Short mmCIF file of C-alpha atoms and ligand atoms in Angstrom, two decimals:
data_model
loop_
_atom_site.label_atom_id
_atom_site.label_comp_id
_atom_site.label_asym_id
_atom_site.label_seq_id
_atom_site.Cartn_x
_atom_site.Cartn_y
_atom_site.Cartn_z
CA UNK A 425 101.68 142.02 141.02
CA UNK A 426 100.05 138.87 139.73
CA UNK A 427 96.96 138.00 141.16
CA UNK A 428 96.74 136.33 144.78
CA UNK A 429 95.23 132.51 142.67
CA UNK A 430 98.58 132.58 140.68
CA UNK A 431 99.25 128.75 140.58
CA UNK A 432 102.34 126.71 139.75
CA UNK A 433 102.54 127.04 135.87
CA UNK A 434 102.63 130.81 136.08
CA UNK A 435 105.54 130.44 139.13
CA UNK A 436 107.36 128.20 136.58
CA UNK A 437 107.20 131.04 134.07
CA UNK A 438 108.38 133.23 136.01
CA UNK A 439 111.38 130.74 136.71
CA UNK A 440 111.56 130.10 132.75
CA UNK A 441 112.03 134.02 132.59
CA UNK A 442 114.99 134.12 135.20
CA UNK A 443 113.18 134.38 138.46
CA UNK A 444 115.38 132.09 140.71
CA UNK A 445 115.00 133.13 144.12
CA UNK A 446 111.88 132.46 146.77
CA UNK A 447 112.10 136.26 147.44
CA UNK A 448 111.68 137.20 144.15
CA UNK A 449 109.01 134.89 143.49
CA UNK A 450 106.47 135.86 145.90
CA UNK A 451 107.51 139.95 145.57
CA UNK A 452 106.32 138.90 141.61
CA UNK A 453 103.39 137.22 142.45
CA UNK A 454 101.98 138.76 145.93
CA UNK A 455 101.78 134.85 146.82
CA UNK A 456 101.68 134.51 150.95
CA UNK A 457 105.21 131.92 151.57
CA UNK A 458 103.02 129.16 152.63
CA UNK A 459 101.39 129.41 149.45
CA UNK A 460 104.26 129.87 147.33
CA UNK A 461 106.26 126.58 149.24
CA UNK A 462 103.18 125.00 148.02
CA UNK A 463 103.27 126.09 144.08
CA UNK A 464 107.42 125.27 144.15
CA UNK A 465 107.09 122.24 146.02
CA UNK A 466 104.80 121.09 143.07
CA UNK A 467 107.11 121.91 140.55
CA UNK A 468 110.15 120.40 142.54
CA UNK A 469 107.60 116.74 142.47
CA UNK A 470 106.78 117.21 138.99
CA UNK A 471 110.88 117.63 138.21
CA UNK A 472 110.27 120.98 136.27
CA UNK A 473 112.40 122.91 139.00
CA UNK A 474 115.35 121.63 141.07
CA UNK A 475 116.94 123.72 144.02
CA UNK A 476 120.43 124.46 144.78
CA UNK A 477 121.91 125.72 147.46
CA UNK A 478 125.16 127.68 146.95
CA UNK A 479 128.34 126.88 148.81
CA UNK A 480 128.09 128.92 151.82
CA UNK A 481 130.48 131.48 151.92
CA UNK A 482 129.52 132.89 155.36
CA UNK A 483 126.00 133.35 156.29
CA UNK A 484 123.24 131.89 153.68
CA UNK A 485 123.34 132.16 150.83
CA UNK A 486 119.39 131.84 148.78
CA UNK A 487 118.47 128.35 147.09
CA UNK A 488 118.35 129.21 143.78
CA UNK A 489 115.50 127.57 141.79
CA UNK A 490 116.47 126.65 138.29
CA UNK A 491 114.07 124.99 135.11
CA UNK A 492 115.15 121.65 134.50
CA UNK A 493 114.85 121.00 130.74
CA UNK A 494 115.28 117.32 131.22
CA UNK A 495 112.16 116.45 133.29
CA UNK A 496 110.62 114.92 130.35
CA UNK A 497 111.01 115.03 126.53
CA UNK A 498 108.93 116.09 123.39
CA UNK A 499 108.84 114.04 120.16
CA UNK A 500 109.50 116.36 117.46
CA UNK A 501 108.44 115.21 113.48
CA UNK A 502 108.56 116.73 109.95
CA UNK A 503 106.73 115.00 107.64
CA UNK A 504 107.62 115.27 104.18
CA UNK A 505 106.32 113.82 101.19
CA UNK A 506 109.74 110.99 100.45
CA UNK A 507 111.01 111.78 104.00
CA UNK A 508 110.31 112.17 107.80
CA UNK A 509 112.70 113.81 110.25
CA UNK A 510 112.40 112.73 114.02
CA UNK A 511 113.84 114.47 117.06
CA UNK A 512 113.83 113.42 120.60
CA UNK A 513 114.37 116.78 122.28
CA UNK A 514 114.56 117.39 126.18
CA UNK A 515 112.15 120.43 127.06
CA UNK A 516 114.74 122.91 125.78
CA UNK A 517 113.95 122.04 122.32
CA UNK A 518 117.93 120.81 122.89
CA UNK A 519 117.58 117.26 120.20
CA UNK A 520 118.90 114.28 122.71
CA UNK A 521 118.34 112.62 118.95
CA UNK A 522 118.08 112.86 115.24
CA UNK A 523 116.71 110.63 113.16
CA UNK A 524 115.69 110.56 109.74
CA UNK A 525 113.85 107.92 107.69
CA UNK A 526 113.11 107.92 103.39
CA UNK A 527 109.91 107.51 102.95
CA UNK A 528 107.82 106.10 99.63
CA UNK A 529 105.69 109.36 98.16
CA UNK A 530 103.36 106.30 96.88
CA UNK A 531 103.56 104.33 100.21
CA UNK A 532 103.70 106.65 103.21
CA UNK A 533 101.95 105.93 105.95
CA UNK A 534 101.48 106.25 109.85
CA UNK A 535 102.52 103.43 110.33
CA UNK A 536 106.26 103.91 108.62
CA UNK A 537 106.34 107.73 110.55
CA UNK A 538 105.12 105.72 114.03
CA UNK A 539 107.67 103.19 113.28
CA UNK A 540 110.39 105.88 113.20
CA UNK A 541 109.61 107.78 115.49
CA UNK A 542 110.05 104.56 118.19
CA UNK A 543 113.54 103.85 116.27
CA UNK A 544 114.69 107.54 117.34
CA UNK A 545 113.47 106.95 120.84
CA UNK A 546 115.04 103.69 121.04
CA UNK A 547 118.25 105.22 119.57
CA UNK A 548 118.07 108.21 122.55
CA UNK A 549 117.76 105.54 124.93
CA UNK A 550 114.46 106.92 125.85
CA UNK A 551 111.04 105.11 127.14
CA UNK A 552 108.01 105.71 125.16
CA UNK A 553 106.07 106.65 128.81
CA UNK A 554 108.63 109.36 129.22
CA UNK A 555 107.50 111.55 125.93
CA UNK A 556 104.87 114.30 127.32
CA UNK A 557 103.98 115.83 123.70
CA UNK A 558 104.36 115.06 120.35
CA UNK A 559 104.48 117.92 117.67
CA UNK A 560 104.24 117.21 113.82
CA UNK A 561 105.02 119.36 111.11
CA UNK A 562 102.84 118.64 107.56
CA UNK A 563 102.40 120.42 104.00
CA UNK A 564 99.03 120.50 105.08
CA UNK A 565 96.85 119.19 108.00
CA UNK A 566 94.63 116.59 108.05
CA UNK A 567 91.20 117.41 109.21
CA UNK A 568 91.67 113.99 111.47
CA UNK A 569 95.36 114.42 112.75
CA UNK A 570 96.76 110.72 113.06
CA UNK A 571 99.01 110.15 116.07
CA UNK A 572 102.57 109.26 114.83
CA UNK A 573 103.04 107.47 118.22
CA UNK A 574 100.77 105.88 120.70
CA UNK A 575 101.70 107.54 124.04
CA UNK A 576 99.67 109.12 126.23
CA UNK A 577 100.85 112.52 125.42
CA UNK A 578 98.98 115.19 123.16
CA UNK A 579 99.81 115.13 119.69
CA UNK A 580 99.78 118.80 117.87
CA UNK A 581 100.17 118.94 114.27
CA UNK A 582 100.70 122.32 112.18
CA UNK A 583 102.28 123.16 108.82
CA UNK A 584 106.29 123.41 108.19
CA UNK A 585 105.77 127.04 107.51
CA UNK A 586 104.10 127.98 110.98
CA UNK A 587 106.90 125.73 112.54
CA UNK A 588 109.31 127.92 110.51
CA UNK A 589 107.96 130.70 112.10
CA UNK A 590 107.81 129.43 115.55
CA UNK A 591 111.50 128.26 115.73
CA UNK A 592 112.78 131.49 114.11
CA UNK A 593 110.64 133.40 116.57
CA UNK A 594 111.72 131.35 119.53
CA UNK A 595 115.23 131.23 118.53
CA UNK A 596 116.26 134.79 117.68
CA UNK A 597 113.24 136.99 117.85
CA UNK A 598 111.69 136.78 121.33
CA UNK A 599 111.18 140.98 121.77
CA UNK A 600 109.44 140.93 118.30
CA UNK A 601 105.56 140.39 119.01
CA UNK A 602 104.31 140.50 115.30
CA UNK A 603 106.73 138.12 113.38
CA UNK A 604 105.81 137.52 109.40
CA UNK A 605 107.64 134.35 108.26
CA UNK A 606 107.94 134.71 104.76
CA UNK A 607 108.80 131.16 102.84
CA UNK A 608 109.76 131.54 99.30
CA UNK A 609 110.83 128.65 97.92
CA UNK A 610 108.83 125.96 95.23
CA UNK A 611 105.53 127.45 96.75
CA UNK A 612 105.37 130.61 98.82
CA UNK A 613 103.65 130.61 102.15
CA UNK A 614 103.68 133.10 105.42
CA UNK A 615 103.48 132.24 109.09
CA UNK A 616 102.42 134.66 111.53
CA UNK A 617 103.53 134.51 115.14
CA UNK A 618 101.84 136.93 117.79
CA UNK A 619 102.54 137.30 121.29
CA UNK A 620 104.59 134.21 120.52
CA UNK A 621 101.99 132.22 119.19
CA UNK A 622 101.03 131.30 115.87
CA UNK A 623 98.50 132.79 114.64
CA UNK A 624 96.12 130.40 112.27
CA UNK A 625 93.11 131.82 111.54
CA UNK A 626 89.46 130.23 111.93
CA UNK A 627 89.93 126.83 109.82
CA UNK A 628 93.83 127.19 109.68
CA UNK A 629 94.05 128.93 106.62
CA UNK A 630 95.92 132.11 108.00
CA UNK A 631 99.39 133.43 105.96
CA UNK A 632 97.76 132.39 102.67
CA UNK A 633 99.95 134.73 100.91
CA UNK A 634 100.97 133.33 97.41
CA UNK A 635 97.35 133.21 96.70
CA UNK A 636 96.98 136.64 96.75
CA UNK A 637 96.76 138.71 93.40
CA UNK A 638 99.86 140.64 92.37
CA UNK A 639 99.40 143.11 89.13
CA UNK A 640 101.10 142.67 86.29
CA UNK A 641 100.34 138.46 85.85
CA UNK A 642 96.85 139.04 85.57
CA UNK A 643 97.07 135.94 82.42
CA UNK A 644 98.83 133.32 84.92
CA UNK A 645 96.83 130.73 85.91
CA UNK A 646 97.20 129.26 89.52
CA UNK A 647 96.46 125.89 90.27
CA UNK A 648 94.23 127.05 92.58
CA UNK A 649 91.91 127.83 89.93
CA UNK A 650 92.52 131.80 90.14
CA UNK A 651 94.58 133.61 88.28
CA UNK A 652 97.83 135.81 88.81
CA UNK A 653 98.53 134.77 92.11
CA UNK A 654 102.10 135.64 93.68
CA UNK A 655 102.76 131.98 93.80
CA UNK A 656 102.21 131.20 90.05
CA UNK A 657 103.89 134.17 89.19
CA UNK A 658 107.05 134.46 90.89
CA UNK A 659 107.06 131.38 93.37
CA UNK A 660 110.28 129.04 92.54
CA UNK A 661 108.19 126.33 90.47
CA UNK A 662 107.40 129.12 88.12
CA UNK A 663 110.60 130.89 87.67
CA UNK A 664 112.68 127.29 87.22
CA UNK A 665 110.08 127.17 84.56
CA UNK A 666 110.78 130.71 82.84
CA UNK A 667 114.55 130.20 83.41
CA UNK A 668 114.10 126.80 81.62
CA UNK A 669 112.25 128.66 78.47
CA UNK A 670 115.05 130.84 78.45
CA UNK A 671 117.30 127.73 77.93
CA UNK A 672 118.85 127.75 81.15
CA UNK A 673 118.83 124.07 83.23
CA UNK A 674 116.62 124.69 86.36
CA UNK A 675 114.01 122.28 87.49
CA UNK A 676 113.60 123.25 91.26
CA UNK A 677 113.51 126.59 93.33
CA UNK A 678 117.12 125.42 94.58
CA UNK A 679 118.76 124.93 90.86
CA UNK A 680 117.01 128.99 90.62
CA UNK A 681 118.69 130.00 93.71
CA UNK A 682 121.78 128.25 92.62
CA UNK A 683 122.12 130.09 89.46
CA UNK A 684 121.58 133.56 91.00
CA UNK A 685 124.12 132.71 93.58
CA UNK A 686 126.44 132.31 90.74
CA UNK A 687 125.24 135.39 89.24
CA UNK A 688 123.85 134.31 85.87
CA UNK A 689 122.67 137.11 84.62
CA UNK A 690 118.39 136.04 83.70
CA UNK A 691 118.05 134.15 87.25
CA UNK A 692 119.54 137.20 89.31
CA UNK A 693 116.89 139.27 87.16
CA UNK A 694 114.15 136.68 87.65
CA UNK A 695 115.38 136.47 91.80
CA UNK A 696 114.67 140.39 91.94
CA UNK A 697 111.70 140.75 89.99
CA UNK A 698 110.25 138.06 92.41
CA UNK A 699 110.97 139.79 95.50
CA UNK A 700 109.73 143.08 93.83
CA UNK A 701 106.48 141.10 93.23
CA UNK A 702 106.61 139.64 96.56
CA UNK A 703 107.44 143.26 98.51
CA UNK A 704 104.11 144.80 96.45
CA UNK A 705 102.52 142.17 97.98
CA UNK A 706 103.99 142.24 101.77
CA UNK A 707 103.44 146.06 101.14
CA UNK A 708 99.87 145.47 101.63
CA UNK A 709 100.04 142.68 104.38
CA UNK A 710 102.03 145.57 106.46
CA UNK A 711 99.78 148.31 106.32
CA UNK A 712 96.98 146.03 107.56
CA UNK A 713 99.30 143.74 110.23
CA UNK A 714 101.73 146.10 111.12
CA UNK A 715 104.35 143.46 112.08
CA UNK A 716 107.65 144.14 114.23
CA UNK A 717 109.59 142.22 111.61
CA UNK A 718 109.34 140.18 108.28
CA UNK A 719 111.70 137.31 107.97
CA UNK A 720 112.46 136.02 105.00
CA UNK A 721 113.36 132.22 104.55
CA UNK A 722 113.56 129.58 101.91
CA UNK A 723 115.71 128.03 99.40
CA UNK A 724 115.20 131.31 97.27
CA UNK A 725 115.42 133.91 100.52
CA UNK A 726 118.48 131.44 101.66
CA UNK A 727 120.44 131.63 97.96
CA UNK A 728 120.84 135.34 97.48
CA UNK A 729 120.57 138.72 98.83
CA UNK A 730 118.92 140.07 95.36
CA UNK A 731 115.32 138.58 96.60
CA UNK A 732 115.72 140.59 100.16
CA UNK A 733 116.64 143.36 97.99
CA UNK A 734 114.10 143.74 95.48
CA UNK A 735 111.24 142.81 98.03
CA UNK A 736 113.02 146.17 100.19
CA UNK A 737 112.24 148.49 96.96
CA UNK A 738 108.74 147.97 96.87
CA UNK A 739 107.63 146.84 100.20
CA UNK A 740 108.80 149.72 101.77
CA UNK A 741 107.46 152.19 99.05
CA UNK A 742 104.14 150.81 99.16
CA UNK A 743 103.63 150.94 102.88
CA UNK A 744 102.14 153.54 105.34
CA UNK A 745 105.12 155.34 106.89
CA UNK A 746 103.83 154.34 110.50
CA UNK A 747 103.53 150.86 109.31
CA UNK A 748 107.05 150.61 108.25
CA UNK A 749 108.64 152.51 111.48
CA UNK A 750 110.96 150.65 113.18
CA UNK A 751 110.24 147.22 110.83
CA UNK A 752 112.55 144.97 110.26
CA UNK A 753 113.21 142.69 107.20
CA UNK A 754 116.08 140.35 107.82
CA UNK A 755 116.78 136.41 106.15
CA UNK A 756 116.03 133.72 108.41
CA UNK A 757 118.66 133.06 110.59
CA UNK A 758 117.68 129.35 110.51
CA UNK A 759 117.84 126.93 107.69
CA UNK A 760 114.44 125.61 105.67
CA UNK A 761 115.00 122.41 107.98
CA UNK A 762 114.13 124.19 111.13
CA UNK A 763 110.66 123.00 111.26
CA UNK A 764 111.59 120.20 113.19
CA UNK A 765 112.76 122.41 116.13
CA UNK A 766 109.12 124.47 115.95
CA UNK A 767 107.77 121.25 116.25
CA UNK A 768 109.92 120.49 119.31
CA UNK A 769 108.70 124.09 120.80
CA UNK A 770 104.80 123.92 119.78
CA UNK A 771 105.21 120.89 121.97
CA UNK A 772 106.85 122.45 124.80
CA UNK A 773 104.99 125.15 125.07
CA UNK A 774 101.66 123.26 124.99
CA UNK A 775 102.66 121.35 128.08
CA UNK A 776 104.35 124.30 129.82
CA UNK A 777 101.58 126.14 129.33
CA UNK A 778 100.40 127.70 132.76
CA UNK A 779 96.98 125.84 132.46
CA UNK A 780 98.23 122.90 131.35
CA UNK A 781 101.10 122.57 134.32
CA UNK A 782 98.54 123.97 136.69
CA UNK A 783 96.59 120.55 135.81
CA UNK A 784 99.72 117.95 136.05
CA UNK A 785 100.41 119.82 139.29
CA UNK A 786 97.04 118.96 140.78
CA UNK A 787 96.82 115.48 139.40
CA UNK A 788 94.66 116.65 136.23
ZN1 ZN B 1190 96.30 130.57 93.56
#
């Protein structure tokens, strides 16, 4: 039983989990009918919920209350250094629109990602007014977000990596409350998802992982200004840089992943001995986490199996046996471009969030 104040963003929950009946409703929440009529008819004004009635088949059958995903749209962006990706997604994180726009490294600037992001809604067919949220995805966030678009809605901004982790999370791991993105590819970064949210630390700085110290490349220096952290050491900058002193042509983490997917011999090496250096580290990061799963994505994660394989050998040796019950390590089911959709979903969720629709249900 949910308590007796339940109000209409926890009834649309419920219907977002598969609750689609008035019976079931109110035996879920203990809500008196008058007061549940009350919390639907909110969501039926608000367009979050519409109500069908099954053809009748001899006495009556329920209305059956369904989400609408199309009551209003989120803006979803990814904001790269020489390009921007915009989606106009309905509140299914389902794109209505893609949209993607080159940017200048030496000339970015709101005003080219604002511009773009009113091209994609124009191109959807879609009136600025409509957009309730706005997510952006960033290397790293400003300390003053800038809104990419002037609506009305909220604007959320969070790094690719934790947007990673949200759409993989959202998308394929819903049972798993303790998700570990891993992202190994020029740099190597970690979001953490819990109780489906991500998980950011006090000033943001959570899933630092290829800053921590892994033995062995104790004479690396990090850019950072530390030295022999996993990132210098193993991240794909460095090893297209040790493949190239070993004469082989490989400028980016995706010419390193290229090579061990065509099994030359010193990248397949180099591939292994990263995701050994990357498992000692995990190793660690699971005995004091204690995640459900570790998911491993990235250009490098993406290109072969031998980085899964050597982070298995020593992230499972290194962990507590009760850490490492039940865990699973799996590649990413989605692709390094997925941010956008965890964009798309960061929005959602913000504006389907129980408070939040409690609010827009009672005027704000
Ligand atoms: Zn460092």
């Amino acid at each position: 039983m949910v308590e007796a104040s339940t109000g209409a963003g926890a009834v649309l929950r419920l219907i977002r989990g598969g609750a689609t009946t008035r019976t079931q409703l109110a035996l879920t929440t203990g809500l008196s009918r008058s007061t549940l009529a009350e919390r639907v008819h909110a969501l039926l004004v608000l367009g979050l919920v519409t109500e069908t009635h099954g053809a009748s088949t001899g006495g009556r059958p329920p209305a059956t209350l369904i989400f609408n995903p199309t009551a209003g749209v989120v803006l979803a962006t990814s904001v790269y250094s020489d390009f921007c990706r915009v989606a106009v997604c309905d509140l299914d994180a389902k794109p209505l629109i893609e949209h993607t726009v080159e940017l200048d490294p030496d000339a970015a600037s709101d005003a080219v990602v604002r511009a773009a992001a009113l091209e994609a809604l124009a191109l959807a067919g879609v009136a600025p007014e409509r957009v309730w949220a706005v997510g952006v995805g960033v290397d790293e966030p400003p300390a003053h977000p800038a809104t990419p678009f002037a609506g009305d809605g909220p604007v959320l901004v969070d790094r690719h990596v934790n947007l990673l982790a949200l759409a993989e999370q959202w998308t394929h791991w819903r049972e798993v409350d303790h998700l570990l993105y891993v992202f190994v590819g020029a740099s190597i970064e970690c979001g953490i998802v819990s109780h489906g949210k991500v998980h950011r630390g006090a000033r943001g700085a959570a899933g630092g992982l290829g800053h921590i110290r892994v033995r062995g490349y104790e004479d690396v220096l990090c850019p950072c200004g530390n030295t022999g952290c996993l990132e210098a050491a193993v991240g794909g900058r460095a090893l297209a840089e040790q493949l190239t002193a070993q004469g082989l042509r490989a400028d980016s983490a995706a010419d390193v992943a290229a090579l061990a997917r065509n099994g030359v011999g010193p990248a397949v090496q180099a591939v292994r001995t990263a995701g050994r250096a990357i498992g000692e580290v995990l190793a660690e990061c699971v005995n004091f986490y204690n995640p459900g799963a570790i998911v491993l994505g990235g250009e490098l994660a993406e290109a072969s199996h031998h980085l899964l394989a050597g982070l298995r050998e020593t992230a499972f040796a290194r962990s507590l046996p009760m850490a490492t019950r039940d865990l699973i390590v799996s590649p990413a089911h989605l692709a390094a471009d997925a941010g956008t959709l965890g964009a798309a979903v960061m929005a959602i969720e913000h504006v389907l969030a129980e408070a939040y629709v409690d609010r827009t249900a009672n005027g704000h």
